[in-house]
PDB file of C-alpha atoms in Angstrom:
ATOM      1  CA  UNK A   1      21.430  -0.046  -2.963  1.00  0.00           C
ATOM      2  CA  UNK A   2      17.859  -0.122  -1.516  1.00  0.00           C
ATOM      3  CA  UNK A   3      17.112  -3.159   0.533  1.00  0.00           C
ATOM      4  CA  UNK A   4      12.981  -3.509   0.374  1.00  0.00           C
ATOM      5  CA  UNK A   5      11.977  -5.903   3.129  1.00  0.00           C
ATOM      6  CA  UNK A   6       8.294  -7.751   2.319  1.00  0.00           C
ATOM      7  CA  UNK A   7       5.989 -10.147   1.739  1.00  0.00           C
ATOM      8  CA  UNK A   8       3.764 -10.721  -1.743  1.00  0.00           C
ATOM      9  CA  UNK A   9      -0.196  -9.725  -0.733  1.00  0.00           C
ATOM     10  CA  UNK A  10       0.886  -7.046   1.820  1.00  0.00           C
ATOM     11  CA  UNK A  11       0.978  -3.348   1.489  1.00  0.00           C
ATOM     12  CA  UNK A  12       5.345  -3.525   0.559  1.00  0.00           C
ATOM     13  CA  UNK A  13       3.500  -3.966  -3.246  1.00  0.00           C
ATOM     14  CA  UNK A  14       3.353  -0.190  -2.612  1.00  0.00           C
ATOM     15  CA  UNK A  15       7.260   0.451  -1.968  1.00  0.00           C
ATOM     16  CA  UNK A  16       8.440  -2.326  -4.782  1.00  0.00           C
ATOM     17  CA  UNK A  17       5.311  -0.529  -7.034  1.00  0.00           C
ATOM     18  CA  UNK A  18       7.290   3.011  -6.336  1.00  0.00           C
ATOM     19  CA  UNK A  19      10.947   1.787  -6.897  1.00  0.00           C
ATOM     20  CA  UNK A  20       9.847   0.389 -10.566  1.00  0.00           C
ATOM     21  CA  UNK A  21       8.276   3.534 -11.523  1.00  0.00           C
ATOM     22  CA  UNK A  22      10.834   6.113  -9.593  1.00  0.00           C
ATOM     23  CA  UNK A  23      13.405   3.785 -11.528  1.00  0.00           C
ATOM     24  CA  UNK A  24      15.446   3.079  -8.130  1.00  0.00           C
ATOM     25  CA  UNK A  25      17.414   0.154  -8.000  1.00  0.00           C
ATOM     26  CA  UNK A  26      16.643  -2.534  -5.187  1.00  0.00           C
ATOM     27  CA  UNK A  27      17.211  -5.504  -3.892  1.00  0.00           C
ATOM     28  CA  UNK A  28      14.232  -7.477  -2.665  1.00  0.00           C
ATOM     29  CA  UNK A  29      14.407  -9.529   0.557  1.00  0.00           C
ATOM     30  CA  UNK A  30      11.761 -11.795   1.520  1.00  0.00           C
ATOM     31  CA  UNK A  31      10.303 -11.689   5.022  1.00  0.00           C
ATOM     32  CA  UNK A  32       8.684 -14.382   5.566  1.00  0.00           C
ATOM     33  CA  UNK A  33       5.232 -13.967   7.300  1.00  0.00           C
ATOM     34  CA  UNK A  34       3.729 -17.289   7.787  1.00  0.00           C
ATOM     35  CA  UNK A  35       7.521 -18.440   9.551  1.00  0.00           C
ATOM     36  CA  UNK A  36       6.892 -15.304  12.329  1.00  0.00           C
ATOM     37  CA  UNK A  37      10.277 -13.787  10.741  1.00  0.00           C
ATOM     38  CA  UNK A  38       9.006 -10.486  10.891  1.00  0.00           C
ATOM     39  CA  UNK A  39       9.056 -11.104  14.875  1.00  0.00           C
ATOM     40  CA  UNK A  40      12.584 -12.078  14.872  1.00  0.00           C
ATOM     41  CA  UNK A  41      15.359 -10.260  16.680  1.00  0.00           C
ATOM     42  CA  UNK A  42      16.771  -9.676  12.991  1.00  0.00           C
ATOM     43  CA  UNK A  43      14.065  -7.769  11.679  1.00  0.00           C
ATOM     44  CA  UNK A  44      13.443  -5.784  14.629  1.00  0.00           C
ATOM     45  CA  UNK A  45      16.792  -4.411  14.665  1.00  0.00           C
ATOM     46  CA  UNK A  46      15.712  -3.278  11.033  1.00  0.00           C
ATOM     47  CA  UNK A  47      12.043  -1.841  12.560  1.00  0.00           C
ATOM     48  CA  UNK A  48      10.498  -2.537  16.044  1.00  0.00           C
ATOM     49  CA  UNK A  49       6.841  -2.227  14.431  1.00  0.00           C
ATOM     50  CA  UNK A  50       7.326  -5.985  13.351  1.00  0.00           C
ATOM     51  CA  UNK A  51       5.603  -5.737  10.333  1.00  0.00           C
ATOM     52  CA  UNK A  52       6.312  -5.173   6.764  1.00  0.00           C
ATOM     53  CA  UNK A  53       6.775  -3.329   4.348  1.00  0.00           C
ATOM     54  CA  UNK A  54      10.623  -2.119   5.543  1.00  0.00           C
ATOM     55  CA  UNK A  55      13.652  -0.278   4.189  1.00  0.00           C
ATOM     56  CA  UNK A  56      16.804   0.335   4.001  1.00  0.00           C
ATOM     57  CA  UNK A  57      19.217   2.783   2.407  1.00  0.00           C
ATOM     58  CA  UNK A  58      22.585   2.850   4.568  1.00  0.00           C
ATOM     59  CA  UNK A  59      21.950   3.875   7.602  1.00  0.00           C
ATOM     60  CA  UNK A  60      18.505   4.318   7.206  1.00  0.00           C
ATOM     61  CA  UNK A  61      15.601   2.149   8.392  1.00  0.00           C
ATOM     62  CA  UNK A  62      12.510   2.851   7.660  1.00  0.00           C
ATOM     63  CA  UNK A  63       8.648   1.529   8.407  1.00  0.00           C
ATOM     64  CA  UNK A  64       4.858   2.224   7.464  1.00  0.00           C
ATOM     65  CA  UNK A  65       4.250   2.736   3.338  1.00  0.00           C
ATOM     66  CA  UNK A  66       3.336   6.147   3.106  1.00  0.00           C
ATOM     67  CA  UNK A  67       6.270   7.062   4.444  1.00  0.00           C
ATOM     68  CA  UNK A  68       8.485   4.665   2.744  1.00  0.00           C
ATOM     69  CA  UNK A  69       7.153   5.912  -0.791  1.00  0.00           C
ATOM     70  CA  UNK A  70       7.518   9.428  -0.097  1.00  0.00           C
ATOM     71  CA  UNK A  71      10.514   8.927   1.054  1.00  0.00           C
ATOM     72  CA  UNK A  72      11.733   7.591  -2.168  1.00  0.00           C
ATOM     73  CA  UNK A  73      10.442  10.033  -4.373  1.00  0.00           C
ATOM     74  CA  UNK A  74      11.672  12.976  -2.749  1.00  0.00           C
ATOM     75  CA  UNK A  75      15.348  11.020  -2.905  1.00  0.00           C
ATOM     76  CA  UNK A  76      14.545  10.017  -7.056  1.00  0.00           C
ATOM     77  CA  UNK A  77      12.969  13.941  -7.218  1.00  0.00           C
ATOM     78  CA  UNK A  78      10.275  13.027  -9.199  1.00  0.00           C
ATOM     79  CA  UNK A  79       6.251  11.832  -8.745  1.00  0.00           C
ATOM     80  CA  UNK A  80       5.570  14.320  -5.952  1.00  0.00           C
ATOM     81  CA  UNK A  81       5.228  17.312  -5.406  1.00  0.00           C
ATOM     82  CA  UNK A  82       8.028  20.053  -4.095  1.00  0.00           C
ATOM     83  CA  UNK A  83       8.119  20.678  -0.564  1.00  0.00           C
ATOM     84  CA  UNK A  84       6.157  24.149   0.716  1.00  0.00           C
ATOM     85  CA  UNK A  85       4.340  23.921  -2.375  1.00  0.00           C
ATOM     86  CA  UNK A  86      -0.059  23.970  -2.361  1.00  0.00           C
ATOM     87  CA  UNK A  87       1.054  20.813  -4.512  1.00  0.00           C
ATOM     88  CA  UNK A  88       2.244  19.318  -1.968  1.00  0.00           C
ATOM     89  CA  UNK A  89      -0.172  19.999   0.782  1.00  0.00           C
ATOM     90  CA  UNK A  90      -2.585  18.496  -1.327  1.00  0.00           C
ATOM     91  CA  UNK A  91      -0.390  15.927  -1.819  1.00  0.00           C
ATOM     92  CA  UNK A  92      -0.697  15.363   1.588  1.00  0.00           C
ATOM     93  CA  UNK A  93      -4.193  15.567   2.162  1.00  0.00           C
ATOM     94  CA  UNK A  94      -4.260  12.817   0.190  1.00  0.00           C
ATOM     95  CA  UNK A  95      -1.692  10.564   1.223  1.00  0.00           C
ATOM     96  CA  UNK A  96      -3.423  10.792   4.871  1.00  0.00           C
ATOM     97  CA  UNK A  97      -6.869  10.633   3.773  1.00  0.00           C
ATOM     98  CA  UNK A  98      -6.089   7.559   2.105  1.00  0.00           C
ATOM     99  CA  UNK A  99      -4.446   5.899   4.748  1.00  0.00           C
ATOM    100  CA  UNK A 100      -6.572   7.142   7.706  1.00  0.00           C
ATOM    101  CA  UNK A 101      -9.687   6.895   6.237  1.00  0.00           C
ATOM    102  CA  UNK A 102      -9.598   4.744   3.380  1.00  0.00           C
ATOM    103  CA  UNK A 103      -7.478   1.783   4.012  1.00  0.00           C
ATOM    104  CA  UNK A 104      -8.553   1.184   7.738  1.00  0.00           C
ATOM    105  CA  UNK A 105     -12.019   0.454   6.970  1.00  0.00           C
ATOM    106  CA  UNK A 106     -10.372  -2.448   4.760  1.00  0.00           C
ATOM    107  CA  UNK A 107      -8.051  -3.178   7.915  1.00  0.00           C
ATOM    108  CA  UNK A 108     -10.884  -3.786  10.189  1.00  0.00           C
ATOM    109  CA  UNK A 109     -12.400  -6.325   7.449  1.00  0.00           C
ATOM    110  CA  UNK A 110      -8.843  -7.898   7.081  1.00  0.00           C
ATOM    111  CA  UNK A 111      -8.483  -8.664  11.022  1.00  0.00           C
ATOM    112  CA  UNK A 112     -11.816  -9.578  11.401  1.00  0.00           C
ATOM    113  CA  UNK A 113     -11.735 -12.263   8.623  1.00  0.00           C
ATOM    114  CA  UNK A 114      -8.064 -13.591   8.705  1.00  0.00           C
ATOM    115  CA  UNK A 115      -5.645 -11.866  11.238  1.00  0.00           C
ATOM    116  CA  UNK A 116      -6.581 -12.017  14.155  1.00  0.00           C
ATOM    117  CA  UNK A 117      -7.044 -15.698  16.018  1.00  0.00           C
ATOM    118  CA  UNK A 118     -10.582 -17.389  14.930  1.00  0.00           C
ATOM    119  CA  UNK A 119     -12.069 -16.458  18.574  1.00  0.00           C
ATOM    120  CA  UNK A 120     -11.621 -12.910  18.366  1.00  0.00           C
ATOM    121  CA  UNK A 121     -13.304 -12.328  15.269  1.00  0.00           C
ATOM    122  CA  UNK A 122     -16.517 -10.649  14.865  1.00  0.00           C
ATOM    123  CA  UNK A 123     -18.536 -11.111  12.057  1.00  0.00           C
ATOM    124  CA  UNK A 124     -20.112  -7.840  12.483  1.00  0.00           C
ATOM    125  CA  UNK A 125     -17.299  -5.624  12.454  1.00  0.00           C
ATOM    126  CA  UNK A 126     -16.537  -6.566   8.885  1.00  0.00           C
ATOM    127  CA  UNK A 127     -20.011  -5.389   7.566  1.00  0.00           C
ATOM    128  CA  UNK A 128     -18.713  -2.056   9.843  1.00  0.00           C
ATOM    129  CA  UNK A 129     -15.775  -2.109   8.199  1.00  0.00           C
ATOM    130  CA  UNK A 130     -17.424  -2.193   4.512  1.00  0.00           C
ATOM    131  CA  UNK A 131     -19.898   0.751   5.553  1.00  0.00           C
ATOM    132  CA  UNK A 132     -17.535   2.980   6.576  1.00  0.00           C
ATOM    133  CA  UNK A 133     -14.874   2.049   3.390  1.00  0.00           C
ATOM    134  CA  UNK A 134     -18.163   3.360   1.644  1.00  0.00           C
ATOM    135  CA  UNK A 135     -18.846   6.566   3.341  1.00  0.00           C
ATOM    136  CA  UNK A 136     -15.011   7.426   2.528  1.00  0.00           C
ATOM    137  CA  UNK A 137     -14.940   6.098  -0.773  1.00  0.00           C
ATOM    138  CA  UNK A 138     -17.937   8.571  -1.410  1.00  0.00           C
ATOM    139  CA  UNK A 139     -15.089  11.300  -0.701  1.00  0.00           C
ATOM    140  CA  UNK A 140     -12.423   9.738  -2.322  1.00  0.00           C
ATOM    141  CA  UNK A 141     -14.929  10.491  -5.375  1.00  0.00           C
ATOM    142  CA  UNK A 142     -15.229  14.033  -4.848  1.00  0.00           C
ATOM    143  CA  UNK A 143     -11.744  14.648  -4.231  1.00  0.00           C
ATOM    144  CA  UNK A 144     -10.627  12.598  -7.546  1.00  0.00           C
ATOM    145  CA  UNK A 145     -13.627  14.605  -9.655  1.00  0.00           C
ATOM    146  CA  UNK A 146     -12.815  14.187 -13.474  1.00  0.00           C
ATOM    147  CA  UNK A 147      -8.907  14.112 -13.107  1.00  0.00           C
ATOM    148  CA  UNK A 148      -6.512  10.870 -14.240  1.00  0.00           C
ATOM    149  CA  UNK A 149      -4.851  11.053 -11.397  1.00  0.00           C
ATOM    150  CA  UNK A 150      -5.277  12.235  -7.258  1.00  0.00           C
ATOM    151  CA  UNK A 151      -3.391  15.526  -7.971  1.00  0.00           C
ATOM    152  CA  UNK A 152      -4.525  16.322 -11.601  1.00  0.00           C
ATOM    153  CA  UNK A 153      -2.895  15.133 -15.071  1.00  0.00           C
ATOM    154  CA  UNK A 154      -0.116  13.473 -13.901  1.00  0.00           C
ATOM    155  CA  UNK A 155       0.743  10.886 -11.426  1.00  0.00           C
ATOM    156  CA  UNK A 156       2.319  10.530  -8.028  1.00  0.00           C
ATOM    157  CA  UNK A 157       3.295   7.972  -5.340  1.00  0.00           C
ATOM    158  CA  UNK A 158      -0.023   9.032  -3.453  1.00  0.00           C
ATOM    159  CA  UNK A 159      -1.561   6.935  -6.587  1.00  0.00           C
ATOM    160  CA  UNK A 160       0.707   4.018  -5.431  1.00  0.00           C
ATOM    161  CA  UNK A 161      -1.046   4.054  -2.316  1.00  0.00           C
ATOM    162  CA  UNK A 162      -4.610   5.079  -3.148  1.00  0.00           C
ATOM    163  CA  UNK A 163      -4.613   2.505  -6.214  1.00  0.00           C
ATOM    164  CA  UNK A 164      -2.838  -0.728  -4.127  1.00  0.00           C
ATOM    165  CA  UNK A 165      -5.817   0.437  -1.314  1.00  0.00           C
ATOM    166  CA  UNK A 166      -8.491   0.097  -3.902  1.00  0.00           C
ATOM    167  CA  UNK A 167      -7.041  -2.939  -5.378  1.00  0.00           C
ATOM    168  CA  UNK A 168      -7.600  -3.905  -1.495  1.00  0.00           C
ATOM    169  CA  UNK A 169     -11.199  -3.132  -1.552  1.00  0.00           C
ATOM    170  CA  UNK A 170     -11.614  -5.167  -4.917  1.00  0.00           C
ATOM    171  CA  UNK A 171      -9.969  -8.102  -3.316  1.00  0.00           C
ATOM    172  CA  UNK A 172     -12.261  -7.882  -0.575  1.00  0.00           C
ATOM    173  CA  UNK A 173     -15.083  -8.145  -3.628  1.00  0.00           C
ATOM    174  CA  UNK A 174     -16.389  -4.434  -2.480  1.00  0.00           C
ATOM    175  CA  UNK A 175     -17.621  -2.074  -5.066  1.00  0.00           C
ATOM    176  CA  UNK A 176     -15.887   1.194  -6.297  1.00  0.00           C
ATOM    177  CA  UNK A 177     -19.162   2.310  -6.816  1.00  0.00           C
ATOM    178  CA  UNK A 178     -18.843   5.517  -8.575  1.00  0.00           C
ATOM    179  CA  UNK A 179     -17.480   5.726 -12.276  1.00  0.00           C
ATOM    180  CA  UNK A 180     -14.700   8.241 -11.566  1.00  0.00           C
ATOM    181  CA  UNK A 181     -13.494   5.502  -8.939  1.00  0.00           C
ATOM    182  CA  UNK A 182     -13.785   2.883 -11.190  1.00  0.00           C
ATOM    183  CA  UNK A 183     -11.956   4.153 -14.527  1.00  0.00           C
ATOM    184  CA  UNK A 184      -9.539   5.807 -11.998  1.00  0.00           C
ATOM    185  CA  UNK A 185      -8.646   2.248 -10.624  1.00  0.00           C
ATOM    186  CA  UNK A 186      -8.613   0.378 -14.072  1.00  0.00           C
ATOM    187  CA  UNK A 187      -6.223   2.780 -15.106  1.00  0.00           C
ATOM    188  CA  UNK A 188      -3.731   3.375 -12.045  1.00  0.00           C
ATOM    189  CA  UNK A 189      -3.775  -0.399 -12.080  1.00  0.00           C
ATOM    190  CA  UNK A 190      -2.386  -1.112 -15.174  1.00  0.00           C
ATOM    191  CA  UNK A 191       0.307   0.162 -14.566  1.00  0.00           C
ATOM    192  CA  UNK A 192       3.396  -1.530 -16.249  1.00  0.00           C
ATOM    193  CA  UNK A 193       5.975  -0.806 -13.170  1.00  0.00           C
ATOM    194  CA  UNK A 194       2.704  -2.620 -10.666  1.00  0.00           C
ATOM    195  CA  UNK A 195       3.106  -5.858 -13.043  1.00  0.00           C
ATOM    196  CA  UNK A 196       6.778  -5.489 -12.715  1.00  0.00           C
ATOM    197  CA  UNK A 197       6.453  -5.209  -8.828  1.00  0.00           C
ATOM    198  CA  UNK A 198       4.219  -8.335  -8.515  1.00  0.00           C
ATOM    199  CA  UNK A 199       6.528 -10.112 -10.451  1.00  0.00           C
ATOM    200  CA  UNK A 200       9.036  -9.554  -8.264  1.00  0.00           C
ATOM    201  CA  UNK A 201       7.580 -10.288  -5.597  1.00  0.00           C
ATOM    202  CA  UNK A 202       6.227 -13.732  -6.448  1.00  0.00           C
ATOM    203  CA  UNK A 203       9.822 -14.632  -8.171  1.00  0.00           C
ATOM    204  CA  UNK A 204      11.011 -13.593  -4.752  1.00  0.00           C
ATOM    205  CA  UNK A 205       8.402 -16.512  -3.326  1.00  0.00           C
ATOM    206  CA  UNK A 206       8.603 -19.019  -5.832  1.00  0.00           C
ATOM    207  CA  UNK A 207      12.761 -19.187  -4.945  1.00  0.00           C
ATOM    208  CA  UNK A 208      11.589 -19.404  -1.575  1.00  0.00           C
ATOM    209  CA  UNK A 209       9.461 -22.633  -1.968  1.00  0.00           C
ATOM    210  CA  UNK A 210      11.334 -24.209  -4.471  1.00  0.00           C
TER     211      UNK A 210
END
């Protein structure tokens, strides 16, 4: 069975997201952030990144989301696109825009407003990070157009991970701006397998702190 390794609020929403709507059978394990576990010899036989999202599947152990979800749908074969297909370049084209150039913008806000210690914050850097997310939400726009979904009519892990990111953005109280955007994000995000992934997750926490 698949062991994810996480924390609720971090980007593992993407891998437990992906397991409910590949179908995959998993077993959820609590890492627990705020208790430095993710920087314990334990986990970093698991992943030397020290950070979560991880899995594993036997003898497998594996880090960073994008990876982790594409991972698992080429093992379920479904919700991406063959290998050595055009599909699947664009497939990846996405998957890396959205990680390079979407999320990090939302990164830089993140450590500048909660990671990193209180005197190595700069206020600036988070208005920064909120002008670039726009620039490359402006070509997240033109690369969705009028389609449902990243790739066309039907969906894909690379929604997982463009949909948690804007979910990010909205958490961060930035706007989608354009329409597409918007209706593209109401709809990826009500998702039934997401709701079933939270849930998870915070029945994972709540047994944790009862």
């Amino acid at each position: 069975m698949l062991t994810v390794l996480s924390y609720p609020g971090t980007r593992g929403v993407r891998i437990t997201w992906a397991c409910e709507e590949l179908g995959l059978d998993y077993e959820y394990q609590l890492v627990n952030l705020y208790k430095n576990e993710h920087k314990q010899p334990e986990f970093l036989k698991v992943t030397p990144m020290a950070k979560v999202p991880a899995l594993i599947d036997g003898d497998l152990s594996l880090a960073e989301s994008g990876a982790i979800v594409s991972y698992l749908a080429d093992k379920a074969g479904r919700l991406i696109p063959n290998a050595g297909t055009p599909e699947r370049g664009l497939y990846e084209q996405a998957m890396y825009f959205t990680l390079t150039e979407l999320e990090q913008p939302l990164w830089t806000i993140a450590k500048h407003k909660f990671v990193y210690p209180e005197q190595q914050r700069i206020e600036k850097m988070q208005a920064l990070g909120a002008l670039e997310f726009e620039s490359a939400l402006k070509i997240f726009s033109k690369l969705l157009g009028d389609k449902p979904f990243i790739l066309g009519d039907d969906f894909s892990v690379a929604d997982v991970v463009a949909g948690h990111t804007l979910s990010w953005a909205q958490g961060f109280k930035l706007s989608l701006v354009h329409n597409n955007v918007e209706k593209y994000a109401k709809n990826v995000l009500a998702r039934d397998a997401l709701a079933r992934a939270r849930k998870r997750e915070e029945d994972a926490k709540e047994k944790l702190d009862a």
